[in-house]
Coordinates of C-alpha atoms and ligand atoms in Angstrom, one line a residue:
M11 CA -18.5 -109.7 -205.3
L12 CA -18.9 -112.5 -207.8
P13 CA -22.4 -111.7 -209.0
F14 CA -21.2 -108.4 -210.7
V15 CA -18.6 -109.8 -212.6
I16 CA -21.2 -112.1 -214.3
A17 CA -23.6 -109.4 -214.6
F18 CA -20.9 -107.1 -216.3
E19 CA -19.7 -110.0 -218.4
L20 CA -23.5 -110.1 -219.8
L21 CA -23.3 -106.5 -220.4
N22 CA -19.8 -106.5 -221.9
L23 CA -18.7 -103.5 -220.4
A24 CA -15.1 -104.4 -221.1
A25 CA -14.2 -101.3 -223.0
S26 CA -15.7 -98.5 -220.9
L27 CA -14.5 -100.3 -217.6
T28 CA -10.9 -100.9 -218.3
V29 CA -8.9 -100.3 -215.2
P30 CA -5.3 -99.9 -216.4
S31 CA -3.6 -100.9 -213.1
A32 CA -6.1 -103.9 -212.6
P33 CA -4.2 -107.3 -212.2
N34 CA -5.6 -109.8 -214.5
H35 CA -7.1 -112.6 -212.2
P36 CA -10.5 -113.2 -210.6
S37 CA -12.0 -110.3 -208.9
R38 CA -12.9 -112.4 -205.7
H39 CA -9.3 -112.3 -205.0
L40 CA -8.9 -108.7 -205.4
G41 CA -9.6 -106.4 -202.8
S42 CA -9.8 -108.3 -200.0
N43 CA -6.0 -107.5 -199.0
I44 CA -6.6 -104.0 -199.7
L45 CA -9.4 -102.7 -198.1
P46 CA -11.9 -104.1 -195.2
N47 CA -15.4 -104.3 -196.7
V48 CA -16.9 -102.4 -194.0
I49 CA -15.4 -99.1 -193.3
T50 CA -17.5 -98.5 -190.3
Q51 CA -21.1 -99.8 -188.9
F52 CA -23.4 -97.7 -186.8
P53 CA -25.8 -99.0 -184.3
A54 CA -29.3 -99.6 -185.2
G55 CA -31.3 -96.3 -185.7
A56 CA -28.3 -94.6 -187.4
W57 CA -28.8 -93.1 -190.9
V58 CA -25.7 -92.3 -193.0
E59 CA -26.8 -90.1 -195.8
N60 CA -24.2 -88.6 -198.0
I61 CA -20.5 -89.1 -198.6
A62 CA -17.3 -87.0 -200.0
V63 CA -13.9 -87.9 -200.6
R64 CA -10.9 -85.5 -199.3
S65 CA -7.9 -84.9 -201.8
N66 CA -5.9 -87.0 -199.4
G67 CA -8.2 -90.1 -199.8
N68 CA -10.2 -89.7 -196.4
L69 CA -13.9 -90.0 -196.5
L70 CA -16.6 -87.6 -195.2
F71 CA -19.8 -88.5 -194.2
T72 CA -22.9 -87.2 -192.8
T73 CA -25.7 -88.6 -190.7
I74 CA -29.4 -87.8 -190.8
L75 CA -30.0 -89.8 -187.7
P76 CA -29.5 -89.9 -184.8
N77 CA -28.0 -86.3 -184.9
A78 CA -26.3 -84.1 -187.3
S79 CA -22.9 -85.2 -187.4
L80 CA -20.0 -85.2 -190.0
Y81 CA -17.5 -88.0 -189.7
E82 CA -14.3 -88.6 -191.3
A83 CA -12.7 -92.0 -192.0
S84 CA -8.9 -92.1 -192.2
D85 CA -6.2 -94.8 -192.5
L86 CA -8.3 -96.6 -194.9
D87 CA -5.5 -98.9 -195.9
C88 CA -5.4 -100.3 -192.4
Q89 CA -7.6 -103.4 -191.4
S90 CA -9.9 -101.0 -189.3
P91 CA -9.8 -97.4 -190.3
T92 CA -10.0 -94.7 -187.8
I93 CA -13.2 -92.9 -187.6
T94 CA -13.6 -89.1 -186.3
R95 CA -16.6 -87.5 -185.5
L96 CA -15.7 -84.0 -186.5
F97 CA -18.5 -82.2 -185.2
T98 CA -22.3 -82.4 -184.5
V99 CA -24.4 -79.2 -185.4
D100 CA -26.5 -78.9 -182.3
I101 CA -29.3 -76.4 -183.5
I102 CA -30.4 -79.0 -186.3
T103 CA -31.2 -82.5 -186.2
S104 CA -29.8 -83.9 -189.4
L105 CA -27.1 -83.5 -192.2
A106 CA -27.8 -84.6 -195.9
G107 CA -25.6 -83.9 -198.8
I108 CA -22.0 -82.8 -198.9
T109 CA -19.7 -81.5 -201.6
E110 CA -16.3 -79.9 -202.1
T111 CA -16.4 -76.3 -202.9
S112 CA -12.4 -75.6 -203.1
D113 CA -9.6 -77.7 -202.2
D114 CA -10.4 -79.3 -199.0
V115 CA -13.5 -77.0 -198.1
F116 CA -16.9 -78.6 -198.1
A117 CA -20.4 -77.6 -198.0
V118 CA -23.1 -79.8 -196.1
V119 CA -26.6 -79.1 -195.9
G120 CA -28.8 -79.9 -193.0
G121 CA -31.9 -79.1 -191.1
N122 CA -34.7 -80.8 -188.9
F123 CA -35.8 -83.9 -190.1
S124 CA -37.5 -86.8 -188.6
L125 CA -38.7 -90.4 -190.0
T126 CA -42.2 -89.9 -188.5
T127 CA -42.8 -86.2 -189.1
G128 CA -40.6 -85.4 -192.0
S129 CA -38.9 -82.3 -192.4
V130 CA -39.4 -78.7 -191.0
K131 CA -39.4 -76.0 -193.8
G132 CA -37.3 -73.2 -192.3
T133 CA -34.8 -75.0 -190.2
F134 CA -32.3 -75.8 -193.4
G135 CA -29.1 -74.4 -194.1
L136 CA -25.7 -74.8 -195.8
W137 CA -22.8 -75.1 -193.5
R138 CA -19.1 -75.2 -194.2
A139 CA -16.3 -77.7 -193.1
D140 CA -13.0 -76.1 -193.7
F141 CA -9.8 -78.5 -193.7
T142 CA -7.3 -76.1 -194.8
R143 CA -6.1 -75.3 -191.2
G144 CA -6.5 -78.8 -190.0
R145 CA -9.7 -80.9 -189.0
P146 CA -12.7 -78.8 -188.4
S147 CA -14.3 -78.9 -184.9
H148 CA -17.3 -77.0 -185.8
A149 CA -19.2 -76.1 -188.8
E150 CA -19.9 -72.4 -190.0
L151 CA -23.1 -71.3 -191.4
I152 CA -22.9 -70.3 -195.2
A153 CA -26.5 -69.4 -195.6
S154 CA -29.8 -70.3 -194.3
L155 CA -32.5 -71.7 -196.7
P156 CA -35.8 -70.4 -195.2
D157 CA -37.7 -71.4 -198.1
A158 CA -36.3 -75.0 -198.7
A159 CA -38.5 -77.8 -197.5
L160 CA -36.0 -80.8 -198.0
P161 CA -32.7 -80.0 -199.5
N162 CA -31.0 -83.3 -200.0
G163 CA -28.4 -84.1 -202.7
A164 CA -25.6 -81.3 -203.2
T165 CA -23.2 -80.6 -205.9
T166 CA -20.6 -78.0 -207.1
V167 CA -20.9 -76.3 -210.3
P168 CA -17.8 -77.5 -212.1
Q169 CA -16.9 -74.3 -213.9
N170 CA -17.7 -72.1 -210.9
N171 CA -17.1 -73.8 -207.6
H172 CA -18.3 -71.1 -205.3
L173 CA -21.9 -72.1 -206.5
V174 CA -23.5 -75.1 -204.8
L175 CA -26.7 -76.7 -206.1
L176 CA -29.2 -78.4 -203.6
A177 CA -32.0 -80.9 -204.7
D178 CA -35.1 -79.9 -202.7
S179 CA -37.0 -83.4 -202.6
I180 CA -40.2 -82.1 -201.8
L181 CA -40.4 -78.8 -203.7
N182 CA -38.4 -80.3 -206.5
T183 CA -36.7 -77.1 -206.8
V184 CA -32.7 -76.8 -207.5
W185 CA -31.6 -74.1 -205.0
R186 CA -28.4 -72.6 -205.8
V187 CA -26.2 -70.9 -203.1
D188 CA -23.2 -68.7 -203.4
V189 CA -20.8 -69.9 -200.8
K190 CA -18.7 -66.7 -201.1
K191 CA -21.7 -64.1 -200.9
G192 CA -24.0 -66.4 -198.9
T193 CA -26.8 -65.7 -201.3
V194 CA -29.7 -68.1 -202.4
D195 CA -31.8 -68.4 -205.5
K196 CA -33.3 -71.0 -207.8
A197 CA -31.4 -72.7 -210.6
A198 CA -34.5 -74.8 -211.8
Q199 CA -37.8 -75.5 -210.8
F200 CA -39.4 -78.8 -211.8
T201 CA -42.6 -80.1 -211.7
P202 CA -44.7 -81.0 -209.6
E203 CA -43.9 -78.1 -207.4
S204 CA -45.8 -79.3 -204.4
A205 CA -45.8 -78.7 -200.8
S206 CA -48.5 -81.1 -200.1
A207 CA -45.7 -83.9 -201.1
A208 CA -44.1 -83.3 -197.5
A209 CA -47.3 -84.7 -196.0
S210 CA -47.7 -87.7 -198.2
G211 CA -44.0 -88.5 -197.8
I212 CA -43.4 -88.6 -201.4
L213 CA -39.7 -87.5 -202.5
G214 CA -39.1 -86.2 -205.9
I215 CA -35.6 -85.0 -207.1
N216 CA -33.0 -86.5 -205.0
G217 CA -29.3 -86.8 -206.2
V218 CA -27.8 -83.9 -208.3
H219 CA -24.5 -83.7 -210.3
I220 CA -23.2 -81.8 -213.4
H221 CA -21.8 -83.9 -215.9
D222 CA -20.9 -82.8 -219.7
G223 CA -22.7 -79.8 -219.5
Y224 CA -25.9 -81.4 -218.1
L225 CA -27.6 -81.4 -214.7
W226 CA -28.4 -84.8 -214.0
F227 CA -30.8 -86.0 -211.2
T228 CA -32.4 -88.8 -209.9
N229 CA -36.1 -88.8 -209.0
S230 CA -37.3 -90.8 -206.2
T231 CA -40.8 -91.0 -207.1
A232 CA -41.5 -94.4 -208.1
T233 CA -44.4 -95.4 -210.7
A234 CA -45.9 -98.9 -211.7
N235 CA -44.4 -100.1 -215.1
P236 CA -47.5 -100.2 -217.4
D237 CA -46.7 -103.4 -218.8
T238 CA -45.4 -105.4 -215.7
G239 CA -46.7 -103.5 -213.1
D240 CA -43.3 -103.5 -211.2
L241 CA -42.1 -100.1 -209.6
E242 CA -39.6 -98.2 -211.4
S243 CA -38.0 -94.9 -211.3
S244 CA -36.0 -92.7 -213.5
M245 CA -32.9 -90.3 -213.8
Y246 CA -33.3 -87.1 -215.8
R247 CA -31.0 -84.5 -217.3
I248 CA -31.3 -80.9 -218.4
K249 CA -28.6 -78.7 -220.0
V250 CA -27.3 -76.1 -217.8
D251 CA -25.2 -73.0 -218.3
K252 CA -21.5 -72.5 -216.5
N253 CA -23.4 -71.1 -213.6
G254 CA -25.6 -74.2 -213.0
V255 CA -28.8 -72.6 -214.4
A256 CA -31.3 -74.5 -216.7
A257 CA -32.6 -72.5 -219.7
H258 CA -35.8 -70.8 -218.7
S259 CA -37.9 -72.7 -221.3
A260 CA -36.2 -76.2 -220.8
S261 CA -37.5 -79.2 -219.5
P262 CA -35.8 -82.2 -218.2
E263 CA -35.5 -85.3 -220.4
K264 CA -35.8 -88.9 -219.3
A265 CA -32.3 -90.4 -219.5
L266 CA -32.4 -93.7 -217.6
T267 CA -35.2 -96.0 -216.0
L268 CA -34.4 -98.6 -213.4
P269 CA -36.4 -101.2 -211.5
S270 CA -36.0 -99.2 -208.6
E271 CA -38.6 -98.2 -205.9
G272 CA -36.8 -94.8 -205.5
M273 CA -33.1 -93.8 -206.9
D274 CA -31.2 -92.1 -204.2
D275 CA -27.9 -90.3 -204.9
F276 CA -25.4 -91.4 -207.6
T277 CA -21.9 -90.5 -209.0
F278 CA -20.1 -90.9 -212.2
G279 CA -16.9 -92.7 -212.5
P280 CA -14.5 -94.3 -212.1
G281 CA -12.2 -91.6 -212.9
E282 CA -13.5 -89.7 -216.2
R283 CA -15.7 -92.5 -217.3
S284 CA -19.4 -91.9 -217.6
I285 CA -20.8 -94.9 -215.9
K286 CA -23.4 -93.9 -213.4
W287 CA -23.4 -95.8 -210.2
I288 CA -26.8 -95.4 -208.3
A289 CA -27.5 -95.8 -204.8
G290 CA -31.0 -97.7 -204.9
N291 CA -32.1 -96.9 -201.4
V292 CA -35.1 -99.1 -200.5
D293 CA -33.9 -101.7 -203.1
N294 CA -31.0 -102.4 -200.8
Q295 CA -29.0 -102.4 -204.2
I296 CA -26.3 -100.3 -206.2
F297 CA -27.0 -100.2 -209.7
A298 CA -24.5 -99.3 -212.4
A299 CA -25.5 -97.8 -215.8
T300 CA -23.7 -97.2 -219.1
P301 CA -24.5 -94.2 -221.1
N302 CA -26.4 -96.2 -223.6
G303 CA -28.8 -97.2 -220.9
K304 CA -27.4 -100.8 -220.3
Y305 CA -27.5 -101.6 -216.3
A306 CA -26.6 -104.0 -213.9
V307 CA -27.0 -104.5 -210.0
V308 CA -23.6 -104.5 -208.8
A309 CA -24.0 -105.0 -205.1
G310 CA -26.8 -106.0 -202.7
A311 CA -30.3 -107.7 -202.8
S312 CA -33.4 -106.9 -201.5
N313 CA -32.9 -109.3 -198.4
S314 CA -29.3 -108.4 -198.1
F315 CA -27.5 -106.1 -195.6
E316 CA -24.7 -105.6 -197.9
V317 CA -26.0 -102.1 -198.9
A318 CA -29.4 -102.1 -197.1
T319 CA -30.9 -98.5 -197.8
A320 CA -28.1 -97.4 -199.8
T321 CA -28.0 -93.6 -199.7
A322 CA -25.1 -92.3 -201.8
C323 CA -21.7 -93.4 -203.4
K324 CA -18.3 -92.0 -204.4
F325 CA -15.0 -93.4 -205.8
G326 CA -11.9 -93.1 -204.0
R327 CA -9.5 -90.3 -205.0
T328 CA -6.0 -92.0 -204.5
R329 CA -4.3 -94.2 -206.8
R330 CA -4.9 -97.1 -204.4
D331 CA -8.8 -97.0 -204.2
S332 CA -9.7 -95.1 -207.3
H333 CA -11.6 -98.1 -208.3
V334 CA -13.3 -98.5 -204.8
L335 CA -16.6 -97.3 -204.7
Y336 CA -17.7 -96.2 -201.1
V337 CA -21.3 -96.4 -200.2
T338 CA -23.1 -95.0 -197.5
T339 CA -26.4 -96.7 -196.1
A340 CA -29.2 -96.4 -193.4
G341 CA -29.5 -100.0 -192.7
G342 CA -32.9 -101.3 -191.8
T343 CA -34.7 -104.5 -190.8
I344 CA -34.3 -107.7 -192.7
N345 CA -35.9 -110.9 -191.5
G346 CA -36.6 -109.5 -188.2
T347 CA -32.9 -108.2 -187.7
T348 CA -32.3 -104.5 -187.5
E349 CA -28.8 -102.9 -188.6
G350 CA -27.8 -99.3 -188.3
G351 CA -26.2 -97.4 -191.3
K352 CA -22.6 -98.1 -192.4
V353 CA -20.2 -97.2 -194.8
Q354 CA -19.4 -99.9 -197.3
A355 CA -16.4 -100.3 -199.8
I356 CA -17.0 -102.1 -203.0
D357 CA -14.0 -102.9 -205.1
T358 CA -15.0 -102.4 -208.8
T359 CA -12.0 -103.9 -210.2
G360 CA -13.6 -107.1 -211.1
F361 CA -16.0 -105.3 -213.5
R362 CA -13.1 -105.3 -215.9
V363 CA -13.9 -108.6 -217.7
Ligands
LIG419 C1 -24.4 -88.0 -182.2 O1 -24.6 -89.5 -182.5 C2 -23.3 -90.1 -182.3 C3 -24.0 -91.6 -182.9 O2 -24.8 -92.2 -182.2 C4 -22.9 -90.2 -180.7 O3 -21.7 -90.9 -180.9 C5 -22.8 -88.7 -180.5 O4 -22.4 -88.9 -179.1 C6 -23.9 -87.9 -180.9 N1 -23.4 -86.4 -180.7 C7 -24.3 -85.7 -180.0 C8 -23.5 -84.2 -179.7 O5 -25.2 -85.9 -179.4
LIG420 C1 -34.5 -78.3 -184.6 O1 -33.9 -79.4 -184.0 C2 -33.2 -78.7 -182.9 C3 -32.4 -79.9 -182.0 O2 -33.0 -80.9 -181.6 C4 -34.1 -78.2 -181.8 O3 -33.3 -77.5 -180.8 C5 -34.8 -77.1 -182.5 O4 -35.7 -76.3 -181.6 C6 -35.6 -77.2 -183.8 N1 -35.8 -76.4 -184.6 C7 -37.3 -76.3 -185.0 C8 -37.6 -75.1 -185.7 O5 -38.2 -77.3 -184.8
LIG421 C1 -40.7 -87.7 -210.9 O1 -41.5 -88.8 -211.3 C2 -42.9 -88.6 -211.2 C3 -43.5 -89.9 -211.3 O2 -43.1 -90.3 -212.8 C4 -43.4 -87.4 -212.3 O3 -44.7 -87.3 -212.0 C5 -42.5 -86.4 -211.8 O4 -42.8 -85.3 -212.7 C6 -41.1 -86.5 -211.8 N1 -40.2 -85.4 -211.5 C7 -39.3 -84.7 -212.1 C8 -38.7 -83.5 -211.4 O5 -38.9 -85.1 -213.1
LIG422 C1 -33.7 -113.3 -195.4 O1 -34.5 -114.5 -195.5 C2 -34.1 -115.0 -196.8 C3 -35.1 -116.4 -197.2 O2 -34.9 -117.1 -196.3 C4 -32.9 -115.4 -197.4 O3 -32.7 -115.6 -198.5 C5 -31.8 -114.1 -196.8 O4 -30.6 -114.6 -197.0 C6 -32.1 -113.6 -195.5 N1 -31.4 -112.4 -195.4 C7 -30.9 -112.0 -194.3 C8 -30.2 -110.8 -194.2 O5 -31.0 -112.9 -193.1

């Protein structure tokens, strides 16, 4: 993980990234004894889409392909963590965003999706995975999403955790689900509001998270930089109230532009810090960006499998791994070799320089 140390030295992120418990020696010696880098590797064709972390430190992750499964990774401090498939929702093909709604209860969105034909409007729903009475062996439907075209990223409204927001990547709608009542409405509608995007395969809003009173979202639509011609995509923010709703007349402001062909999900951290860690999807990279817009590539490269087709990331929740960024990926084909998706651990301790 040496390259990030150099990148972060250049960015002088020392102040914002100080990790109190971090030993003061080079990052390449850290982590390797703490965690295996690859938590689990799936066969070719498997697409791991999103991740949540339980309060006990176990990881939960969803698959879009080959089926709609929720997995749990436990024993993360062992050389080979235990991977358990908790359930597969058999009436749909794919699970996407996952978010915790109350202690050890998670909501996960899913529906029918295929890489060749896209998503099927009317098949999506929000499901509950409840760990309060042990490991769930099935998902309970919270609400159907009949008007959603491709609900993708998911997040919980911090002050009202019975409210879940879902980013619809085709309609650019933020759907809001009340997980107690099972009701669905719109928290925000951005432009373009386009059903024809489904045919073109262009994705808009993708990851969504509320931070400091704003709803932040990535926009996977890349455009050419007017000066360099290189593709770039942006993250936006819009003020929302305690119910997760954007003011009627408000429009989102562009907060960050990266040389990314389509940003996917992201997270803030580590801990209470406001650094954004962004999965670069087709870039095969993870970016980190400071509140003032400085950024660095912290893992991966266009021709590397390290975080190939990175889809989402989350920090660990225990003392042992609160500085470890867990990344889900969909894999891909590089130099004629195809790998499936995986869950990869990235020790960010070395960013303190
Ligand atoms: C879902 O896919 C996984 C990974 O390939 C496989 O192990 C599992 O048996 C599948 N489940 C069902 C119900 O098809
Ligand atoms: C969604 O996928 C499931 C599982 O493959 C299938 O049984 C179901 O018919 C599909 N629904 C629609 C509306 O295509
Ligand atoms: C996403 O980016 C595209 C290209 O810049 C832009 O046209 C679109 O309005 C953006 N969508 C949102 C919701 O900001
Ligand atoms: C692919 O080939 C390029 C150029 O030879 C090389 O730099 C890169 O490491 C290769 N990547 C993989 C995953 O084989």
